Coordinates of C-alpha atoms in Angstrom, one line a residue:
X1 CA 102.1 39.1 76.8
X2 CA 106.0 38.3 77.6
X3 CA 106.6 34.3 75.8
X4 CA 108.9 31.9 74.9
X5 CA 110.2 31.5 71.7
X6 CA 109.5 28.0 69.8
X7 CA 113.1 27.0 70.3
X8 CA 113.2 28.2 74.0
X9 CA 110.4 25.9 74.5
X10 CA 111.7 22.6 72.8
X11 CA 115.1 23.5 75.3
X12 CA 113.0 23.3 78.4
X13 CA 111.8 20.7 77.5
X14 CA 115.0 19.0 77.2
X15 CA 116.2 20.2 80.4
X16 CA 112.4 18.6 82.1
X17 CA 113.6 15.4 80.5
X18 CA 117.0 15.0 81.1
X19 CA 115.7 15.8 85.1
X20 CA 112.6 13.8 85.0
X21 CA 113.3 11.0 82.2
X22 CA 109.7 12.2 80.9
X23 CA 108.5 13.4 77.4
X24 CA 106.9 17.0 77.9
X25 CA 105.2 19.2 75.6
X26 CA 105.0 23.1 76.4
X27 CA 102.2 25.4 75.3
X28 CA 101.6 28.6 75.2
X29 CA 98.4 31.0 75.7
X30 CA 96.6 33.8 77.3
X31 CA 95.8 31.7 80.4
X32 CA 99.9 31.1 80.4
X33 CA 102.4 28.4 79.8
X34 CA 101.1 24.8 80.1
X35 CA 103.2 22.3 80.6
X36 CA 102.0 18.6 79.2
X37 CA 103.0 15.2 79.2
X38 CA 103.4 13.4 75.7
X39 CA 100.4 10.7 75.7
X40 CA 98.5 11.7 78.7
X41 CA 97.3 15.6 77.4
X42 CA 94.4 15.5 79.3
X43 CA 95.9 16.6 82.8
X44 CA 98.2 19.5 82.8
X45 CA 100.0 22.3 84.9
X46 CA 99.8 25.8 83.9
X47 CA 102.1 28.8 84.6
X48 CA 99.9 31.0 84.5
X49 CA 102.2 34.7 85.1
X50 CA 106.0 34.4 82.9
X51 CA 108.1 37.0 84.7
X52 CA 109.7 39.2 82.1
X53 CA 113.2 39.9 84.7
X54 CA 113.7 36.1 83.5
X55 CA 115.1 37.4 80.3
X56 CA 116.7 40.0 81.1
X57 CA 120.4 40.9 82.2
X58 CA 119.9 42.4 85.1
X59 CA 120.5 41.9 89.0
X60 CA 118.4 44.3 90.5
X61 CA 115.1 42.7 91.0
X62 CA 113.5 41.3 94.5
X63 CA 113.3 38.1 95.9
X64 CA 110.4 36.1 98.4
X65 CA 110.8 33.0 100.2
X66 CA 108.4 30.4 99.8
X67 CA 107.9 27.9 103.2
X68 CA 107.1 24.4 101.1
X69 CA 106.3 22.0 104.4
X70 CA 104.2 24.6 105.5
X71 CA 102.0 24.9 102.5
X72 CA 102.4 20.8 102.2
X73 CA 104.9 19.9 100.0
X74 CA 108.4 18.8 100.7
X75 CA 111.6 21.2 100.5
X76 CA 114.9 19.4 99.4
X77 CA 116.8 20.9 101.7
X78 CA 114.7 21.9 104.6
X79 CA 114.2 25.2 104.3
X80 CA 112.0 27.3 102.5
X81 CA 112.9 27.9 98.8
X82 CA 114.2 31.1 97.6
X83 CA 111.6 32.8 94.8
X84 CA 114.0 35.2 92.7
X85 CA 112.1 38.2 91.0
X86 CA 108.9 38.7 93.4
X87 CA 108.7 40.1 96.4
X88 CA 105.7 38.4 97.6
X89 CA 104.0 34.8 96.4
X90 CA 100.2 34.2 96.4
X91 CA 98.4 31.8 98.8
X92 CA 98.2 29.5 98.2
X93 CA 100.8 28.9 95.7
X94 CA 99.7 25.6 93.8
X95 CA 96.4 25.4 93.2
X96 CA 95.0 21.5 92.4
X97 CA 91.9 21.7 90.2
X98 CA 89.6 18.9 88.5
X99 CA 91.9 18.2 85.7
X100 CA 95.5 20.4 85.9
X101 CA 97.3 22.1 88.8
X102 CA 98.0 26.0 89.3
X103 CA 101.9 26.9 90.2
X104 CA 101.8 30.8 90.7
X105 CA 105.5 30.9 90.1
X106 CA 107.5 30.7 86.8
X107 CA 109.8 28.1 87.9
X108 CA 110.6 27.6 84.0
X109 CA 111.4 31.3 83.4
X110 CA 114.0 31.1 86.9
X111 CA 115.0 27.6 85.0
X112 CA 115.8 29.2 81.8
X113 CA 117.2 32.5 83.7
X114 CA 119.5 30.7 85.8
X115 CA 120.9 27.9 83.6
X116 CA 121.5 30.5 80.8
X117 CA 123.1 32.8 82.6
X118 CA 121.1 35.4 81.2
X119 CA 121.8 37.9 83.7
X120 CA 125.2 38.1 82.9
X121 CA 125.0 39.0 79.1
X122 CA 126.2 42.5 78.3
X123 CA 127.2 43.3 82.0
X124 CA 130.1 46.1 82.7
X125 CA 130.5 45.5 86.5
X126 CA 133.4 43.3 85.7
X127 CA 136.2 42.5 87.7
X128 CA 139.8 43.3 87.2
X129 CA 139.8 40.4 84.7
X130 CA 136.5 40.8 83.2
X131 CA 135.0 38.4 84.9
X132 CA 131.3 38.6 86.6
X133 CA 131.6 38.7 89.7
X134 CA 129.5 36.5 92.6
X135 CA 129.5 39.9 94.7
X136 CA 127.1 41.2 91.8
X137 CA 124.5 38.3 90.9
X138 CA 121.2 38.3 92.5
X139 CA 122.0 35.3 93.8
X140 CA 124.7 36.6 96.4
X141 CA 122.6 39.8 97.0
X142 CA 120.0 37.8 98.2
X143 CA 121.7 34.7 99.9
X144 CA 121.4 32.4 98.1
X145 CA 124.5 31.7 96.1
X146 CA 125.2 28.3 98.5
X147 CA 121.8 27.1 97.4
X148 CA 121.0 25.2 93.9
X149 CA 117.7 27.1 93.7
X150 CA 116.8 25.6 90.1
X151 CA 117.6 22.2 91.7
X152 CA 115.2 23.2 94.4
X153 CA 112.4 24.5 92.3
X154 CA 112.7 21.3 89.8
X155 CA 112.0 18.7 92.7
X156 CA 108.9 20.9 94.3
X157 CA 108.1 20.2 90.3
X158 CA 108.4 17.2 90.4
X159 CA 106.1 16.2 93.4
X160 CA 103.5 18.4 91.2
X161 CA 104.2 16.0 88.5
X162 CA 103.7 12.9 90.6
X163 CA 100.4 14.2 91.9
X164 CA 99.1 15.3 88.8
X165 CA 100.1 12.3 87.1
X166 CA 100.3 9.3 89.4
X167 CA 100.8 6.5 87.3
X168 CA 104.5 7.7 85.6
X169 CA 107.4 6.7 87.4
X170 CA 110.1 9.9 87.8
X171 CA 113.8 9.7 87.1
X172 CA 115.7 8.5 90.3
X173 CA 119.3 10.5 90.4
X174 CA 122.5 9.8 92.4
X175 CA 124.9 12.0 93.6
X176 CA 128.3 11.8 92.2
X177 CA 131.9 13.5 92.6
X178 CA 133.6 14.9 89.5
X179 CA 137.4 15.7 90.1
X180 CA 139.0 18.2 87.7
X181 CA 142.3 19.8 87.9
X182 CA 143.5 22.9 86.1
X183 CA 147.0 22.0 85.2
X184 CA 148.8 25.9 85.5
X185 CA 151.5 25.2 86.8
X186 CA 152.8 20.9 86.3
X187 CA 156.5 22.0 88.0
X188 CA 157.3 24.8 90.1
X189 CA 161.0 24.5 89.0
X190 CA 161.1 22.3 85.5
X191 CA 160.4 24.8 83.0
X192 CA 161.6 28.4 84.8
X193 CA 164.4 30.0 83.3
X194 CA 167.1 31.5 85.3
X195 CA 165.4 34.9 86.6
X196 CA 162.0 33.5 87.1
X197 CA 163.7 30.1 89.2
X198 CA 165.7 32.9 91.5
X199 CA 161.6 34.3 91.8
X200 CA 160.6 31.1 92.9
X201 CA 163.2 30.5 95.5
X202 CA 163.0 33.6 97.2
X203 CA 159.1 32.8 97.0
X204 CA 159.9 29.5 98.8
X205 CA 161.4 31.5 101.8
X206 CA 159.2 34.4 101.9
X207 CA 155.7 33.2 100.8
X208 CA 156.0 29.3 102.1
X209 CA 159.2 29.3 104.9
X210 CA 160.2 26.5 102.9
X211 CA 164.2 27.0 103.1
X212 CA 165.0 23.2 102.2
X213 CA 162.9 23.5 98.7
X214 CA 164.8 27.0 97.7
X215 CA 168.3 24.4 98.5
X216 CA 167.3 21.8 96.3
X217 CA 165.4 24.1 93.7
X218 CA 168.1 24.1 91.3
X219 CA 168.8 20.5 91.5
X220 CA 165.1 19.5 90.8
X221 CA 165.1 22.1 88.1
X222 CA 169.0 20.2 86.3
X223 CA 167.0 16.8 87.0
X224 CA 163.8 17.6 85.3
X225 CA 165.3 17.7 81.7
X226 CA 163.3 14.4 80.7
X227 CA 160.9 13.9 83.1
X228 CA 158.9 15.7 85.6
X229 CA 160.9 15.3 89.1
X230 CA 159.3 13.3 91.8
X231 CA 160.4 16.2 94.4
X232 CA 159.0 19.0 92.8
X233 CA 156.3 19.9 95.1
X234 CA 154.0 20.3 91.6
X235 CA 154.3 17.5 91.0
X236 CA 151.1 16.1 92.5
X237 CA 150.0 14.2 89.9
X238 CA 150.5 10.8 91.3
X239 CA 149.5 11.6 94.2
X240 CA 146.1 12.7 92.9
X241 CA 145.4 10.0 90.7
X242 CA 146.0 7.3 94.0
X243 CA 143.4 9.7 95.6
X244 CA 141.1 9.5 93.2
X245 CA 141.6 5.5 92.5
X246 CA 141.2 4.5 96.1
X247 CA 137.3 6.3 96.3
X248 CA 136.8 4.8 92.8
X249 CA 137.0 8.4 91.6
X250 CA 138.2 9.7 87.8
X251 CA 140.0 12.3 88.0
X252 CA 140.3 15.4 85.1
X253 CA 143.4 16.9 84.3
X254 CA 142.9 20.1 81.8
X255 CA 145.8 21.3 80.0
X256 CA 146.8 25.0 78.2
X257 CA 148.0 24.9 74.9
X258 CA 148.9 28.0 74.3
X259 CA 148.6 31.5 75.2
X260 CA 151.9 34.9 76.1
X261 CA 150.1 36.6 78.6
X262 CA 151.6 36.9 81.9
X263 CA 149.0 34.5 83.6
X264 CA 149.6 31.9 80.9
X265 CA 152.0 28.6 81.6
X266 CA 155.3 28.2 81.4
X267 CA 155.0 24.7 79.5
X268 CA 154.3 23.5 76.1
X269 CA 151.9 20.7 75.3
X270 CA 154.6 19.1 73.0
X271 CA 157.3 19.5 75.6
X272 CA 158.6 15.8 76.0
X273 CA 157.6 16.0 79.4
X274 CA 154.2 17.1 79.7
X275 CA 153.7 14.1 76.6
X276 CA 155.1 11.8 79.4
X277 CA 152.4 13.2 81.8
X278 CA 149.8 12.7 79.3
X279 CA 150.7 9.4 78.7
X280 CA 150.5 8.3 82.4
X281 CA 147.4 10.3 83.5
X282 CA 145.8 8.0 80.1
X283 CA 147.3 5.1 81.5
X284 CA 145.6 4.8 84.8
X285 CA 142.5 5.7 83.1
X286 CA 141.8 9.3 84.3
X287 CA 140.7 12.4 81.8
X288 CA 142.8 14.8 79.6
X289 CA 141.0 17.9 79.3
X290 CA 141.6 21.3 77.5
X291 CA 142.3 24.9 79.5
X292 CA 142.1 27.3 77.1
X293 CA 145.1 30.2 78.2
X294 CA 144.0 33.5 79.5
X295 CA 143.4 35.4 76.3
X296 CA 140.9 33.1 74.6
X297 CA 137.8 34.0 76.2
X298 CA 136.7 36.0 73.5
X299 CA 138.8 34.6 70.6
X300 CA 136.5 31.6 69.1
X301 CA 139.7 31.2 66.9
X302 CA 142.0 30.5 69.5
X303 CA 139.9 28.3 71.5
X304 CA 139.7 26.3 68.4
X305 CA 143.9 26.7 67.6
X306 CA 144.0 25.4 71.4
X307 CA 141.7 22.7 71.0
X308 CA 143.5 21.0 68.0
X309 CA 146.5 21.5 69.2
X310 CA 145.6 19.0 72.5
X311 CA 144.0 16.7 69.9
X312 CA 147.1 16.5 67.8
X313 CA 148.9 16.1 71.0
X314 CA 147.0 13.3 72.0
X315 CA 146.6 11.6 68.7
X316 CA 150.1 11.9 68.4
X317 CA 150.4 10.1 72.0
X318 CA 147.9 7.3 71.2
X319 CA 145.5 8.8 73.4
X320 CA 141.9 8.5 72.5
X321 CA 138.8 9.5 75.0
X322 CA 135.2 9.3 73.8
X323 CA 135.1 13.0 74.2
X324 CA 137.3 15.8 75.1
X325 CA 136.0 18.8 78.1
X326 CA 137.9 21.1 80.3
X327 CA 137.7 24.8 82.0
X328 CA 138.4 28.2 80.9
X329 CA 142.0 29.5 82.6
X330 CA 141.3 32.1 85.5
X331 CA 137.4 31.1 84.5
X332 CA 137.1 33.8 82.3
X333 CA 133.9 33.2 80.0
X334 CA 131.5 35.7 78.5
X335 CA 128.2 34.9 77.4
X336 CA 127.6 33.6 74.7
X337 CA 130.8 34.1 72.7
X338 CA 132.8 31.2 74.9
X339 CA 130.0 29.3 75.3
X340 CA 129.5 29.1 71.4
X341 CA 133.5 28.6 70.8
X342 CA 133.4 26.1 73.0
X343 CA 130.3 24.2 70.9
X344 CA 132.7 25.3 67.6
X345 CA 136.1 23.7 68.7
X346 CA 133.8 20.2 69.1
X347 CA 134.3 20.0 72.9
X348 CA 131.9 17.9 74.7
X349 CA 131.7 19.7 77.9
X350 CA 132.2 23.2 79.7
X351 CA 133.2 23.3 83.2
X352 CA 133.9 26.8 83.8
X353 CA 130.9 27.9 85.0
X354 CA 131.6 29.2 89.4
X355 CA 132.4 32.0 90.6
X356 CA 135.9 32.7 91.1
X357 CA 135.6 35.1 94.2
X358 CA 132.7 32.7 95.8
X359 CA 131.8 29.1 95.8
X360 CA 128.4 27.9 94.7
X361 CA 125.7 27.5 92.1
X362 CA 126.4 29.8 89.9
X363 CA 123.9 27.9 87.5
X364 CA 121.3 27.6 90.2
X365 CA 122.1 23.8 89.8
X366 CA 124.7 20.8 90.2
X367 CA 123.6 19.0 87.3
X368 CA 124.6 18.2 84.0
X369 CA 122.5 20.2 81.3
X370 CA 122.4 20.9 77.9
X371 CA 123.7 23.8 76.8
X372 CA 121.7 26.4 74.7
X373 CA 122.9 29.7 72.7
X374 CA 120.2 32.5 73.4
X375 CA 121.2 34.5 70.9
X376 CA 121.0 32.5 68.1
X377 CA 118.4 30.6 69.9
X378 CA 119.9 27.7 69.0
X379 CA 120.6 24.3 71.1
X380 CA 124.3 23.2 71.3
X381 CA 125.6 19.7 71.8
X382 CA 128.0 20.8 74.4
X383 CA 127.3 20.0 77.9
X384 CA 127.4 22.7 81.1
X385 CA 128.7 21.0 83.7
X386 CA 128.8 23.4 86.7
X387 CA 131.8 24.3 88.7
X388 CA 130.5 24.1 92.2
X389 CA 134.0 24.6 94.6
X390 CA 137.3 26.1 93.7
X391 CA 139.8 25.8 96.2
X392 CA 141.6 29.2 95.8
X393 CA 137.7 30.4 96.4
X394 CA 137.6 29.5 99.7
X395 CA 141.1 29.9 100.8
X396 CA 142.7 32.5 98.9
X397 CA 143.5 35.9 100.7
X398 CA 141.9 37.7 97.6
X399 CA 138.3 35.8 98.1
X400 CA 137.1 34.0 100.8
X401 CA 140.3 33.6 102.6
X402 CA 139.4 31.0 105.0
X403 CA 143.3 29.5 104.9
X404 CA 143.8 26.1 104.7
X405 CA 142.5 25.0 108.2
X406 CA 139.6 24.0 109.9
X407 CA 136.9 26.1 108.4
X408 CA 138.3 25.8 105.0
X409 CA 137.2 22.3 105.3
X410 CA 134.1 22.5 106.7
X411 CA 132.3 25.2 104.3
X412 CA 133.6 22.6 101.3
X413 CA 132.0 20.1 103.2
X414 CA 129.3 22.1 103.8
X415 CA 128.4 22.4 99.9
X416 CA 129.0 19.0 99.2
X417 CA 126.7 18.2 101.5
X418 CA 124.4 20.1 99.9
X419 CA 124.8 18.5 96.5
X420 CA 124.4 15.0 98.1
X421 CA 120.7 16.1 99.5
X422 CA 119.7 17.4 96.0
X423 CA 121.2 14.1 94.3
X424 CA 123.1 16.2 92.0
X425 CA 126.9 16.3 91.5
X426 CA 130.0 17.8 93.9
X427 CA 131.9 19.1 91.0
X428 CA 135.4 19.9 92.8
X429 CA 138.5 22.3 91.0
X430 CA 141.8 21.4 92.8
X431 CA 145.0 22.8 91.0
X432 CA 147.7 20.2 91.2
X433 CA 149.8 23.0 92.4
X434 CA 147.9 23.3 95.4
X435 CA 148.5 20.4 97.1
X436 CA 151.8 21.1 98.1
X437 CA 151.6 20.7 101.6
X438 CA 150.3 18.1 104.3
X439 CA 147.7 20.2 105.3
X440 CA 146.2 20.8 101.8
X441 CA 146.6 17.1 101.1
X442 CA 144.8 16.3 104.6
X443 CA 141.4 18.6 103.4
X444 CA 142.0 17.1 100.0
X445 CA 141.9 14.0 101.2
X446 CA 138.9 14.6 103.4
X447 CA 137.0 16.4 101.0
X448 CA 137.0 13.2 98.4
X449 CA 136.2 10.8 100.9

């Protein structure tokens, strides 16, 4: 019989808490896995069927739909849930007896599935830079990908929990808006030498018809010797940060720190200038973060080289945070060598985890969790805090490309929305260096409102 390993167990249990705010014990035994509450053992729910495609890496597995109002119970978002690896759910599906409650579905086995990433480990159907792709998760095959399905699953949980213990009062959550930006590019001119400024003048003309910002291109780039140039059209950063403080909104800026491949930055984090930046993001009380460069994904060593070199930086700077996060570059991450690099450099958060091709749950979730190594079965102290929209996703000609008009807007909106009925948290990539415009400032801007 397919079971959970003792440290598994004590991890879901973590995850119950940190949803519900409530102490649980897990158990497990022929009949299947039972799920407790500390002090009041004598009611419980039981799982009675773990499905074994739960721990494995794989994709190619069915999925059901379950209709919750029909069966009485409430779905979070109004439709019925998606139920990854069956092709067809019992009637009915929760069964309330004398002293615990039936749920014919391993909602902790899609919980420990999703938030793990498990199918993902090992894969070859990579993408031109190794990345997982959404195009091949189950959770795109089967249309789901827009829909936190863990998130869904948890609260048709927790009405199970209410019912089958009345008297405990569940954990009420909010939704929230977390702002990060992935700082690739700070200047489009201030740190090009002479060939690759020529590049970006003739891009100005061909790529944005911007003949006036190919003139004063060399101009910005003599008047950026100590300072970032207010005219660079990069140089969003004050911009942002007056976004962010007028919704009462903290905004992440994540830096690279190294790196020689082609896709890596142009600046250096001890370059007088980005000090400057760092010094005025720290200032106005918004977040300095860490992008580890393209190379690092599977190179604990140089996430760790990057990490101290942003903590020098800072220290250096006078910057202190009570923690430091940030977001692999071109969200590259493999599983679980970047997750455990991350846990080893001392970060306290990832925020890698989207798709870059799609936007969505990737995680199955919106929320916050606790991160956990399954192959050395170990908890971490790092946090997953799931990517939920990219904005090159949506509008870039290689992925969605839905532009940066009307229905750019509305499908971001659209997935905010749906983090807002689940209570959970519209976490939101914007590169500074895409917001050069006053149309991407006008979604921007709408988007955060």
């Amino acid at each position: 019989m397919l079971q959970f390993s003792t440290s598994e167990l004590s991890w879901l249990c973590t995850i119950l808490k940190e949803r519900f705010g409530l102490c649980f014990m897990l158990d497990q035994s022929l009949s299947g896995l039972k799920l407790s509450l500390v002090g009041l053992p004598d009611s419980y729910i039981l799982f009675p069927k773990l499905e074994e495609a739960f721990h494995q890496s794989r994709s190619d597995f069915p999925c059901s739909k379950w209709n919750a109002t029909k069966a009485g119970w409430v779905s979070v978002l109004g439709d019925p849930l998606p139920a990854p690896c069956v092709s067809e759910l019992p009637e009915p599906l929760i069964e309330q007896k004398t002293h615990h409650t039936v749920i014919h579905y391993d909602i902790l086995g899609l919980t420990y599935w999703m938030l793990n990433r498990i199918e993902e480990i090992g894969r070859t159907d990579l993408d031109l830079h190794g990345r997982f792709p959404a195009t091949s998760s189950h959770a795109y095959q089967h249309d789901y990908l827009e829909r936190p399905v863990v998130d869904e699953w948890l609260h048709l949980l927790g009405q199970v929990i209410q019912k089958v213990w009345p008297s405990v009062s569940i954990k009420k959550h909010q939704f929230s808006i977390k702002l990060s930006h992935d700082v690739d590019r700070p200047s489009r001119y201030a740190f090009r030498t002479l060939k690759p400024l020529l590049r970006a003048m003739a891009g100005d003309v061909l790529k944005y018809s911007n003949f006036k910002g190919a003139i004063i291109a060399p101009w910005i780039r003599l008047k950026s010797r100590n300072h970032l140039h207010h005219n660079d059209p990069f140089n969003t950063f004050d911009w942002i940060m007056q976004q962010s403080e007028a919704n009462n909104l903290t905004s992440a800026f994540y830096f690279i720190c190294g790196g020689d491949h082609l896709n890596d930055a142009d600046y250096q984090p001890e370059d007088s200038r980005i000090r400057q930046l760092l010094r005025q993001i720290h200032l106005r009380g918004h977040e300095i973060g860490l992008h580890p460069s393209y190379d690092t994904y599977q190179n604990p060593a140089a996430i760790q080289q990057e990490a101290d070199c942003l903590l020098r930086v800072c220290k250096e700077e006078g910057i202190e945070q009570g923690g430091f996060g940030g977001r692999m570059h071109y969200l590259r991450w493999e599983n679980p060598v970047t997750l455990q690099s991350w846990e080893d450099a001392g970060m306290t958060y990832d925020s890698t985890l989207s798709y870059a091709d799609r936007p969505g749950f990737r995680c199955g979730t919106c929320y916050e969790y606790s991160a956990f190594n399954v192959v050395t079965q170990k908890s971490l102290l790092l946090r997953i805090r799931p990517l939920v929209v990219m904005e090159c996703s949506i509008m870039g000609a290689g992925y969605m490309g839905l532009g940066s008009g009307e229905a750019a807007l509305q499908k971001i909106l659209e997935i905010k929305d749906v983090c807002r009925r689940v209570d959970g948290c519209f976490t939101l990539l914007w590169h500074n260096s895409e917001l050069y415009n006053i149309a991407l400032r006008d979604i921007y801007k709408r988007v955060i409102s």
